[in-house]
Structures are given as structure tokens and as C-alpha cells.
mmCIF file with all atom_site columns, C-alpha atoms in Angstrom:
data_model
loop_
_atom_site.group_PDB
_atom_site.id
_atom_site.type_symbol
_atom_site.label_atom_id
_atom_site.label_alt_id
_atom_site.label_comp_id
_atom_site.label_asym_id
_atom_site.label_entity_id
_atom_site.label_seq_id
_atom_site.pdbx_PDB_ins_code
_atom_site.Cartn_x
_atom_site.Cartn_y
_atom_site.Cartn_z
_atom_site.occupancy
_atom_site.B_iso_or_equiv
_atom_site.pdbx_formal_charge
_atom_site.auth_seq_id
_atom_site.auth_comp_id
_atom_site.auth_asym_id
_atom_site.auth_atom_id
_atom_site.pdbx_PDB_model_num
ATOM 1   C CA . UNK N 1 1   ? 0.000   0.000  0.000   1.00 42.00 ? 1   UNK N CA 1
ATOM 2   C CA . UNK N 1 2   ? 2.859   2.392  0.828   1.00 39.00 ? 2   UNK N CA 1
ATOM 3   C CA . UNK N 1 3   ? 4.522   1.783  -2.514  1.00 39.00 ? 3   UNK N CA 1
ATOM 4   C CA . UNK N 1 4   ? 1.249   2.563  -4.296  1.00 37.00 ? 4   UNK N CA 1
ATOM 5   C CA . UNK N 1 5   ? 0.829   5.743  -2.231  1.00 35.00 ? 5   UNK N CA 1
ATOM 6   C CA . UNK N 1 6   ? 4.421   6.826  -2.875  1.00 39.00 ? 6   UNK N CA 1
ATOM 7   C CA . UNK N 1 7   ? 4.025   6.073  -6.571  1.00 33.00 ? 7   UNK N CA 1
ATOM 8   C CA . UNK N 1 8   ? 0.795   8.068  -6.603  1.00 36.00 ? 8   UNK N CA 1
ATOM 9   C CA . UNK N 1 9   ? 2.514   11.048 -4.941  1.00 36.00 ? 9   UNK N CA 1
ATOM 10  C CA . UNK N 1 10  ? 5.379   10.802 -7.418  1.00 35.00 ? 10  UNK N CA 1
ATOM 11  C CA . UNK N 1 11  ? 2.983   10.776 -10.367 1.00 31.00 ? 11  UNK N CA 1
ATOM 12  C CA . UNK N 1 12  ? 1.118   13.782 -8.953  1.00 32.00 ? 12  UNK N CA 1
ATOM 13  C CA . UNK N 1 13  ? 4.418   15.639 -8.531  1.00 34.00 ? 13  UNK N CA 1
ATOM 14  C CA . UNK N 1 14  ? 5.452   14.798 -12.100 1.00 31.00 ? 14  UNK N CA 1
ATOM 15  C CA . UNK N 1 15  ? 2.062   15.941 -13.390 1.00 31.00 ? 15  UNK N CA 1
ATOM 16  C CA . UNK N 1 16  ? 2.339   19.200 -11.456 1.00 31.00 ? 16  UNK N CA 1
ATOM 17  C CA . UNK N 1 17  ? 5.794   19.902 -12.813 1.00 31.00 ? 17  UNK N CA 1
ATOM 18  C CA . UNK N 1 18  ? 4.749   18.995 -16.352 1.00 30.00 ? 18  UNK N CA 1
ATOM 19  C CA . UNK N 1 19  ? 1.575   21.070 -16.153 1.00 30.00 ? 19  UNK N CA 1
ATOM 20  C CA . UNK N 1 20  ? 3.472   23.988 -14.649 1.00 31.00 ? 20  UNK N CA 1
ATOM 21  C CA . UNK N 1 21  ? 6.005   23.907 -17.452 1.00 26.00 ? 21  UNK N CA 1
ATOM 22  C CA . UNK N 1 22  ? 3.287   23.751 -20.107 1.00 26.00 ? 22  UNK N CA 1
ATOM 23  C CA . UNK N 1 23  ? 1.373   26.591 -18.456 1.00 29.00 ? 23  UNK N CA 1
ATOM 24  C CA . UNK N 1 24  ? 4.455   28.760 -18.485 1.00 28.00 ? 24  UNK N CA 1
ATOM 25  C CA . UNK N 1 25  ? 4.900   28.309 -22.215 1.00 30.00 ? 25  UNK N CA 1
ATOM 26  C CA . UNK N 1 26  ? 1.328   28.485 -23.479 1.00 34.00 ? 26  UNK N CA 1
ATOM 27  C CA . UNK N 1 27  ? -0.475  29.655 -20.322 1.00 38.00 ? 27  UNK N CA 1
ATOM 28  C CA . UNK N 1 28  ? -3.006  27.441 -18.649 1.00 37.00 ? 28  UNK N CA 1
ATOM 29  C CA . UNK N 1 29  ? -6.741  27.486 -18.994 1.00 40.00 ? 29  UNK N CA 1
ATOM 30  C CA . UNK N 1 30  ? -8.623  29.836 -16.715 1.00 41.00 ? 30  UNK N CA 1
ATOM 31  C CA . UNK N 1 31  ? -11.022 27.457 -15.005 1.00 48.00 ? 31  UNK N CA 1
ATOM 32  C CA . UNK N 1 32  ? -12.979 30.318 -13.431 1.00 76.00 ? 32  UNK N CA 1
ATOM 33  C CA . UNK N 1 33  ? -14.634 31.272 -16.736 1.00 93.00 ? 33  UNK N CA 1
ATOM 34  C CA . UNK N 1 34  ? -17.385 28.901 -17.812 1.00 95.00 ? 34  UNK N CA 1
ATOM 35  C CA . UNK N 1 35  ? -16.847 28.898 -21.581 1.00 97.00 ? 35  UNK N CA 1
ATOM 36  C CA . UNK N 1 36  ? -15.469 26.606 -24.263 1.00 97.00 ? 36  UNK N CA 1
ATOM 37  C CA . UNK N 1 37  ? -11.796 26.767 -25.216 1.00 97.00 ? 37  UNK N CA 1
ATOM 38  C CA . UNK N 1 38  ? -10.605 29.239 -22.579 1.00 97.00 ? 38  UNK N CA 1
ATOM 39  C CA . UNK N 1 39  ? -6.991  30.209 -23.239 1.00 97.00 ? 39  UNK N CA 1
ATOM 40  C CA . UNK N 1 40  ? -5.085  32.529 -20.910 1.00 97.00 ? 40  UNK N CA 1
ATOM 41  C CA . UNK N 1 41  ? -2.711  34.473 -23.137 1.00 97.00 ? 41  UNK N CA 1
ATOM 42  C CA . UNK N 1 42  ? -1.275  36.644 -20.361 1.00 96.00 ? 42  UNK N CA 1
ATOM 43  C CA . UNK N 1 43  ? -2.414  38.160 -17.066 1.00 96.00 ? 43  UNK N CA 1
ATOM 44  C CA . UNK N 1 44  ? -4.014  40.869 -19.241 1.00 97.00 ? 44  UNK N CA 1
ATOM 45  C CA . UNK N 1 45  ? -5.629  38.886 -22.088 1.00 98.00 ? 45  UNK N CA 1
ATOM 46  C CA . UNK N 1 46  ? -7.880  35.817 -22.050 1.00 98.00 ? 46  UNK N CA 1
ATOM 47  C CA . UNK N 1 47  ? -9.625  34.357 -25.091 1.00 98.00 ? 47  UNK N CA 1
ATOM 48  C CA . UNK N 1 48  ? -12.587 31.992 -25.131 1.00 98.00 ? 48  UNK N CA 1
ATOM 49  C CA . UNK N 1 49  ? -15.729 30.771 -26.771 1.00 98.00 ? 49  UNK N CA 1
ATOM 50  C CA . UNK N 1 50  ? -19.108 32.062 -25.587 1.00 98.00 ? 50  UNK N CA 1
ATOM 51  C CA . UNK N 1 51  ? -19.135 32.397 -21.791 1.00 98.00 ? 51  UNK N CA 1
ATOM 52  C CA . UNK N 1 52  ? -22.295 31.561 -19.866 1.00 97.00 ? 52  UNK N CA 1
ATOM 53  C CA . UNK N 1 53  ? -24.410 34.449 -18.593 1.00 97.00 ? 53  UNK N CA 1
ATOM 54  C CA . UNK N 1 54  ? -23.277 33.626 -15.061 1.00 96.00 ? 54  UNK N CA 1
ATOM 55  C CA . UNK N 1 55  ? -19.606 33.692 -16.095 1.00 97.00 ? 55  UNK N CA 1
ATOM 56  C CA . UNK N 1 56  ? -20.126 37.075 -17.750 1.00 98.00 ? 56  UNK N CA 1
ATOM 57  C CA . UNK N 1 57  ? -21.778 38.381 -14.575 1.00 97.00 ? 57  UNK N CA 1
ATOM 58  C CA . UNK N 1 58  ? -18.654 37.636 -12.511 1.00 97.00 ? 58  UNK N CA 1
ATOM 59  C CA . UNK N 1 59  ? -15.913 39.026 -14.763 1.00 98.00 ? 59  UNK N CA 1
ATOM 60  C CA . UNK N 1 60  ? -15.310 42.140 -12.650 1.00 97.00 ? 60  UNK N CA 1
ATOM 61  C CA . UNK N 1 61  ? -14.608 39.926 -9.630  1.00 96.00 ? 61  UNK N CA 1
ATOM 62  C CA . UNK N 1 62  ? -11.787 38.345 -11.657 1.00 96.00 ? 62  UNK N CA 1
ATOM 63  C CA . UNK N 1 63  ? -10.230 41.706 -12.500 1.00 97.00 ? 63  UNK N CA 1
ATOM 64  C CA . UNK N 1 64  ? -11.536 42.068 -16.037 1.00 98.00 ? 64  UNK N CA 1
ATOM 65  C CA . UNK N 1 65  ? -12.086 45.630 -17.207 1.00 98.00 ? 65  UNK N CA 1
ATOM 66  C CA . UNK N 1 66  ? -13.339 45.000 -20.754 1.00 98.00 ? 66  UNK N CA 1
ATOM 67  C CA . UNK N 1 67  ? -14.937 42.441 -23.058 1.00 98.00 ? 67  UNK N CA 1
ATOM 68  C CA . UNK N 1 68  ? -14.481 42.271 -26.812 1.00 98.00 ? 68  UNK N CA 1
ATOM 69  C CA . UNK N 1 69  ? -17.110 40.084 -28.471 1.00 98.00 ? 69  UNK N CA 1
ATOM 70  C CA . UNK N 1 70  ? -16.209 39.089 -32.031 1.00 98.00 ? 70  UNK N CA 1
ATOM 71  C CA . UNK N 1 71  ? -19.396 37.352 -33.209 1.00 98.00 ? 71  UNK N CA 1
ATOM 72  C CA . UNK N 1 72  ? -22.636 38.911 -34.373 1.00 97.00 ? 72  UNK N CA 1
ATOM 73  C CA . UNK N 1 73  ? -25.031 39.217 -31.412 1.00 95.00 ? 73  UNK N CA 1
ATOM 74  C CA . UNK N 1 74  ? -27.616 37.322 -33.490 1.00 95.00 ? 74  UNK N CA 1
ATOM 75  C CA . UNK N 1 75  ? -25.747 33.982 -33.537 1.00 96.00 ? 75  UNK N CA 1
ATOM 76  C CA . UNK N 1 76  ? -27.803 31.148 -31.993 1.00 93.00 ? 76  UNK N CA 1
ATOM 77  C CA . UNK N 1 77  ? -25.731 30.787 -28.804 1.00 93.00 ? 77  UNK N CA 1
ATOM 78  C CA . UNK N 1 78  ? -25.332 34.511 -28.084 1.00 96.00 ? 78  UNK N CA 1
ATOM 79  C CA . UNK N 1 79  ? -26.246 35.601 -24.574 1.00 97.00 ? 79  UNK N CA 1
ATOM 80  C CA . UNK N 1 80  ? -29.187 38.011 -24.652 1.00 93.00 ? 80  UNK N CA 1
ATOM 81  C CA . UNK N 1 81  ? -28.203 41.397 -23.232 1.00 96.00 ? 81  UNK N CA 1
ATOM 82  C CA . UNK N 1 82  ? -24.527 40.444 -22.908 1.00 98.00 ? 82  UNK N CA 1
ATOM 83  C CA . UNK N 1 83  ? -23.518 44.080 -23.205 1.00 98.00 ? 83  UNK N CA 1
ATOM 84  C CA . UNK N 1 84  ? -25.843 44.990 -20.291 1.00 98.00 ? 84  UNK N CA 1
ATOM 85  C CA . UNK N 1 85  ? -24.491 42.142 -18.122 1.00 98.00 ? 85  UNK N CA 1
ATOM 86  C CA . UNK N 1 86  ? -20.943 43.346 -18.755 1.00 98.00 ? 86  UNK N CA 1
ATOM 87  C CA . UNK N 1 87  ? -21.585 47.081 -18.404 1.00 98.00 ? 87  UNK N CA 1
ATOM 88  C CA . UNK N 1 88  ? -23.526 46.680 -15.111 1.00 98.00 ? 88  UNK N CA 1
ATOM 89  C CA . UNK N 1 89  ? -20.188 45.653 -13.592 1.00 98.00 ? 89  UNK N CA 1
ATOM 90  C CA . UNK N 1 90  ? -18.498 48.824 -14.836 1.00 98.00 ? 90  UNK N CA 1
ATOM 91  C CA . UNK N 1 91  ? -16.677 47.000 -17.631 1.00 98.00 ? 91  UNK N CA 1
ATOM 92  C CA . UNK N 1 92  ? -16.385 48.264 -21.177 1.00 98.00 ? 92  UNK N CA 1
ATOM 93  C CA . UNK N 1 93  ? -18.016 46.210 -23.921 1.00 98.00 ? 93  UNK N CA 1
ATOM 94  C CA . UNK N 1 94  ? -17.118 46.205 -27.615 1.00 98.00 ? 94  UNK N CA 1
ATOM 95  C CA . UNK N 1 95  ? -18.852 44.113 -30.258 1.00 98.00 ? 95  UNK N CA 1
ATOM 96  C CA . UNK N 1 96  ? -17.105 43.609 -33.584 1.00 98.00 ? 96  UNK N CA 1
ATOM 97  C CA . UNK N 1 97  ? -19.635 41.362 -35.379 1.00 98.00 ? 97  UNK N CA 1
ATOM 98  C CA . UNK N 1 98  ? -17.337 39.379 -37.664 1.00 98.00 ? 98  UNK N CA 1
ATOM 99  C CA . UNK N 1 99  ? -19.188 37.162 -40.126 1.00 96.00 ? 99  UNK N CA 1
ATOM 100 C CA . UNK N 1 100 ? -17.383 33.853 -39.710 1.00 97.00 ? 100 UNK N CA 1
ATOM 101 C CA . UNK N 1 101 ? -17.149 33.150 -43.436 1.00 96.00 ? 101 UNK N CA 1
ATOM 102 C CA . UNK N 1 102 ? -16.016 36.681 -44.289 1.00 97.00 ? 102 UNK N CA 1
ATOM 103 C CA . UNK N 1 103 ? -13.383 38.067 -41.927 1.00 98.00 ? 103 UNK N CA 1
ATOM 104 C CA . UNK N 1 104 ? -12.065 41.353 -43.290 1.00 97.00 ? 104 UNK N CA 1
ATOM 105 C CA . UNK N 1 105 ? -9.072  43.615 -42.875 1.00 97.00 ? 105 UNK N CA 1
ATOM 106 C CA . UNK N 1 106 ? -11.453 46.220 -41.406 1.00 98.00 ? 106 UNK N CA 1
ATOM 107 C CA . UNK N 1 107 ? -12.418 43.735 -38.660 1.00 98.00 ? 107 UNK N CA 1
ATOM 108 C CA . UNK N 1 108 ? -8.780  43.404 -37.658 1.00 98.00 ? 108 UNK N CA 1
ATOM 109 C CA . UNK N 1 109 ? -8.323  47.186 -37.743 1.00 98.00 ? 109 UNK N CA 1
ATOM 110 C CA . UNK N 1 110 ? -11.299 47.613 -35.379 1.00 98.00 ? 110 UNK N CA 1
ATOM 111 C CA . UNK N 1 111 ? -9.884  44.922 -33.120 1.00 98.00 ? 111 UNK N CA 1
ATOM 112 C CA . UNK N 1 112 ? -6.490  46.665 -32.955 1.00 98.00 ? 112 UNK N CA 1
ATOM 113 C CA . UNK N 1 113 ? -8.222  49.937 -32.133 1.00 98.00 ? 113 UNK N CA 1
ATOM 114 C CA . UNK N 1 114 ? -10.171 48.324 -29.277 1.00 98.00 ? 114 UNK N CA 1
ATOM 115 C CA . UNK N 1 115 ? -7.164  46.471 -27.849 1.00 98.00 ? 115 UNK N CA 1
ATOM 116 C CA . UNK N 1 116 ? -5.026  49.610 -27.990 1.00 98.00 ? 116 UNK N CA 1
ATOM 117 C CA . UNK N 1 117 ? -7.758  51.606 -26.255 1.00 97.00 ? 117 UNK N CA 1
ATOM 118 C CA . UNK N 1 118 ? -7.834  49.145 -23.355 1.00 97.00 ? 118 UNK N CA 1
ATOM 119 C CA . UNK N 1 119 ? -4.082  49.438 -22.786 1.00 93.00 ? 119 UNK N CA 1
ATOM 120 C CA . UNK N 1 120 ? -3.000  47.503 -19.715 1.00 94.00 ? 120 UNK N CA 1
ATOM 121 C CA . UNK N 1 121 ? -6.526  46.653 -18.570 1.00 97.00 ? 121 UNK N CA 1
ATOM 122 C CA . UNK N 1 122 ? -7.532  42.983 -18.353 1.00 98.00 ? 122 UNK N CA 1
ATOM 123 C CA . UNK N 1 123 ? -9.607  41.988 -21.390 1.00 98.00 ? 123 UNK N CA 1
ATOM 124 C CA . UNK N 1 124 ? -11.709 38.956 -22.295 1.00 98.00 ? 124 UNK N CA 1
ATOM 125 C CA . UNK N 1 125 ? -11.774 38.455 -26.071 1.00 98.00 ? 125 UNK N CA 1
ATOM 126 C CA . UNK N 1 126 ? -14.425 35.947 -27.074 1.00 98.00 ? 126 UNK N CA 1
ATOM 127 C CA . UNK N 1 127 ? -16.624 34.683 -29.870 1.00 98.00 ? 127 UNK N CA 1
ATOM 128 C CA . UNK N 1 128 ? -18.651 31.474 -30.124 1.00 97.00 ? 128 UNK N CA 1
ATOM 129 C CA . UNK N 1 129 ? -15.896 28.835 -29.977 1.00 97.00 ? 129 UNK N CA 1
ATOM 130 C CA . UNK N 1 130 ? -12.661 30.917 -29.747 1.00 98.00 ? 130 UNK N CA 1
ATOM 131 C CA . UNK N 1 131 ? -11.844 30.682 -33.446 1.00 98.00 ? 131 UNK N CA 1
ATOM 132 C CA . UNK N 1 132 ? -12.352 34.361 -34.290 1.00 98.00 ? 132 UNK N CA 1
ATOM 133 C CA . UNK N 1 133 ? -10.943 35.427 -30.909 1.00 98.00 ? 133 UNK N CA 1
ATOM 134 C CA . UNK N 1 134 ? -7.802  33.277 -31.009 1.00 98.00 ? 134 UNK N CA 1
ATOM 135 C CA . UNK N 1 135 ? -7.006  34.336 -34.581 1.00 98.00 ? 135 UNK N CA 1
ATOM 136 C CA . UNK N 1 136 ? -7.505  38.075 -34.070 1.00 98.00 ? 136 UNK N CA 1
ATOM 137 C CA . UNK N 1 137 ? -5.601  37.972 -30.792 1.00 98.00 ? 137 UNK N CA 1
ATOM 138 C CA . UNK N 1 138 ? -2.723  36.119 -32.495 1.00 98.00 ? 138 UNK N CA 1
ATOM 139 C CA . UNK N 1 139 ? -2.519  38.792 -35.199 1.00 98.00 ? 139 UNK N CA 1
ATOM 140 C CA . UNK N 1 140 ? -2.577  41.537 -32.582 1.00 98.00 ? 140 UNK N CA 1
ATOM 141 C CA . UNK N 1 141 ? 0.131   39.893 -30.499 1.00 98.00 ? 141 UNK N CA 1
ATOM 142 C CA . UNK N 1 142 ? 2.412   39.396 -33.482 1.00 98.00 ? 142 UNK N CA 1
ATOM 143 C CA . UNK N 1 143 ? 1.790   42.560 -35.524 1.00 98.00 ? 143 UNK N CA 1
ATOM 144 C CA . UNK N 1 144 ? 1.264   45.099 -32.748 1.00 98.00 ? 144 UNK N CA 1
ATOM 145 C CA . UNK N 1 145 ? 2.966   43.397 -29.811 1.00 97.00 ? 145 UNK N CA 1
ATOM 146 C CA . UNK N 1 146 ? 5.886   42.066 -31.885 1.00 97.00 ? 146 UNK N CA 1
ATOM 147 C CA . UNK N 1 147 ? 5.707   38.650 -30.226 1.00 98.00 ? 147 UNK N CA 1
ATOM 148 C CA . UNK N 1 148 ? 7.233   35.616 -31.892 1.00 98.00 ? 148 UNK N CA 1
ATOM 149 C CA . UNK N 1 149 ? 4.645   34.209 -34.334 1.00 98.00 ? 149 UNK N CA 1
ATOM 150 C CA . UNK N 1 150 ? 5.736   30.663 -33.553 1.00 98.00 ? 150 UNK N CA 1
ATOM 151 C CA . UNK N 1 151 ? 5.087   31.143 -29.850 1.00 97.00 ? 151 UNK N CA 1
ATOM 152 C CA . UNK N 1 152 ? 1.914   33.221 -30.261 1.00 98.00 ? 152 UNK N CA 1
ATOM 153 C CA . UNK N 1 153 ? 0.408   30.710 -32.703 1.00 98.00 ? 153 UNK N CA 1
ATOM 154 C CA . UNK N 1 154 ? 0.448   27.984 -30.045 1.00 97.00 ? 154 UNK N CA 1
ATOM 155 C CA . UNK N 1 155 ? -2.666  29.552 -28.504 1.00 97.00 ? 155 UNK N CA 1
ATOM 156 C CA . UNK N 1 156 ? -4.458  29.382 -31.874 1.00 98.00 ? 156 UNK N CA 1
ATOM 157 C CA . UNK N 1 157 ? -3.370  25.782 -32.474 1.00 97.00 ? 157 UNK N CA 1
ATOM 158 C CA . UNK N 1 158 ? -4.856  24.786 -29.103 1.00 97.00 ? 158 UNK N CA 1
ATOM 159 C CA . UNK N 1 159 ? -8.265  25.728 -30.499 1.00 97.00 ? 159 UNK N CA 1
ATOM 160 C CA . UNK N 1 160 ? -8.138  25.155 -34.267 1.00 98.00 ? 160 UNK N CA 1
ATOM 161 C CA . UNK N 1 161 ? -6.221  25.312 -37.525 1.00 98.00 ? 161 UNK N CA 1
ATOM 162 C CA . UNK N 1 162 ? -7.542  28.279 -39.534 1.00 98.00 ? 162 UNK N CA 1
ATOM 163 C CA . UNK N 1 163 ? -8.625  27.437 -43.070 1.00 97.00 ? 163 UNK N CA 1
ATOM 164 C CA . UNK N 1 164 ? -10.270 29.230 -45.967 1.00 97.00 ? 164 UNK N CA 1
ATOM 165 C CA . UNK N 1 165 ? -10.967 32.917 -45.376 1.00 98.00 ? 165 UNK N CA 1
ATOM 166 C CA . UNK N 1 166 ? -9.352  32.877 -41.937 1.00 98.00 ? 166 UNK N CA 1
ATOM 167 C CA . UNK N 1 167 ? -6.081  31.486 -43.240 1.00 98.00 ? 167 UNK N CA 1
ATOM 168 C CA . UNK N 1 168 ? -6.190  34.048 -46.062 1.00 97.00 ? 168 UNK N CA 1
ATOM 169 C CA . UNK N 1 169 ? -6.704  36.834 -43.505 1.00 98.00 ? 169 UNK N CA 1
ATOM 170 C CA . UNK N 1 170 ? -3.761  35.579 -41.449 1.00 98.00 ? 170 UNK N CA 1
ATOM 171 C CA . UNK N 1 171 ? -1.451  35.391 -44.462 1.00 97.00 ? 171 UNK N CA 1
ATOM 172 C CA . UNK N 1 172 ? -2.596  38.791 -45.760 1.00 97.00 ? 172 UNK N CA 1
ATOM 173 C CA . UNK N 1 173 ? -2.135  40.603 -42.451 1.00 98.00 ? 173 UNK N CA 1
ATOM 174 C CA . UNK N 1 174 ? 1.218   38.955 -41.742 1.00 98.00 ? 174 UNK N CA 1
ATOM 175 C CA . UNK N 1 175 ? 2.363   39.843 -45.261 1.00 97.00 ? 175 UNK N CA 1
ATOM 176 C CA . UNK N 1 176 ? 1.363   43.496 -44.841 1.00 97.00 ? 176 UNK N CA 1
ATOM 177 C CA . UNK N 1 177 ? 3.398   43.572 -41.636 1.00 98.00 ? 177 UNK N CA 1
ATOM 178 C CA . UNK N 1 178 ? 6.305   41.792 -43.382 1.00 98.00 ? 178 UNK N CA 1
ATOM 179 C CA . UNK N 1 179 ? 6.234   38.929 -40.919 1.00 97.00 ? 179 UNK N CA 1
ATOM 180 C CA . UNK N 1 180 ? 7.365   35.601 -42.335 1.00 96.00 ? 180 UNK N CA 1
ATOM 181 C CA . UNK N 1 181 ? 5.203   32.883 -40.835 1.00 97.00 ? 181 UNK N CA 1
ATOM 182 C CA . UNK N 1 182 ? 3.106   30.152 -42.405 1.00 94.00 ? 182 UNK N CA 1
ATOM 183 C CA . UNK N 1 183 ? 0.033   29.286 -40.299 1.00 94.00 ? 183 UNK N CA 1
ATOM 184 C CA . UNK N 1 184 ? -0.503  25.553 -40.025 1.00 93.00 ? 184 UNK N CA 1
#
């Protein structure tokens, strides 16, 4: 029994070390937000799919100061009155309703404007599943923040592999910024 217990403790320690190392590189999931595909980019930026109404109602308690919602508010899983839920807490709310099949350069420009406006404040960037959010946040991190595209893309790859119009947007924006990186 002792050997099993010691082995169990050793495995837990190995898991903790392994998880800690992974979290340092890609940042761990924020379990306090009830939403699909939550990815903590930094202490200032978190991306996710659509949070529950209850999760949205508790963002201020977690230090968030703003929410950027990148899906049209008419999508089937949108939370009714999300902007009201967010603003009642004193947070800023921005909706950039990106049509999933037609992301545009103007969408990215609006996203950059919003992110720059929020400065050092903690921001939740979300959409339905974290496809729009992870992609736009990647572009912002690399083009504006000058982060390594290889490292920044890990947070996108945790959620999806952009194809079609999203891959074209990535390649176009990276090309305009003269950043050599091929999204996979």
C-alpha cells in the first residue's frame, strides 16, 4: 500500500511539474470562466468561446475591465443582453460582429483599435468557440505586440487550424506587416 501511495505522490508531482512547465509556455486554462476553449494568453488577455451568462456576470470579480465580443449578437448561442451584463459591472463592452465566413481587414483594424484603447486593462476576447478570438488575438500579439509568431500561434493551435478565409486573412495581415510565418 505504501509503494502505491508513494508512486501516486510521485505521479502527482510529475504531473504538477509537467503542467506547470506547459502553463508557463502556453499559459493554462482559466477554469474560473465557464466557456469553451478558454486560453489565458497573459495576465491581461484571455480568449474563449461564448461564456455563460453567469460567467459574464462575474468578470469584474476576476479583475476584467473590458470584453471584446467578435461574433454577431444574433448567432444562436449569443447571450441576450450580454452588453448589459458586462456594463452593469463597470466593464467596457465592444462588439465587432465578424461574419465567420467573411473576416475582413477592417475587422482586424477595429480589433487593434479596441485592444489599444484598453491598454494595460484585463480583457476577455471571445466569440462562439474561440476561433475568431484566437485568430484576431494572435494577429494583434504578433503585428502590434511584436511577439514571436511561432510562440503566439500555439494559442491558436490549441483551439483550431484556420482554413479558408481565416487562413487568407492571417497570411494577408502577416504579409502586410512583413512577418514571415506560415500558419498551419
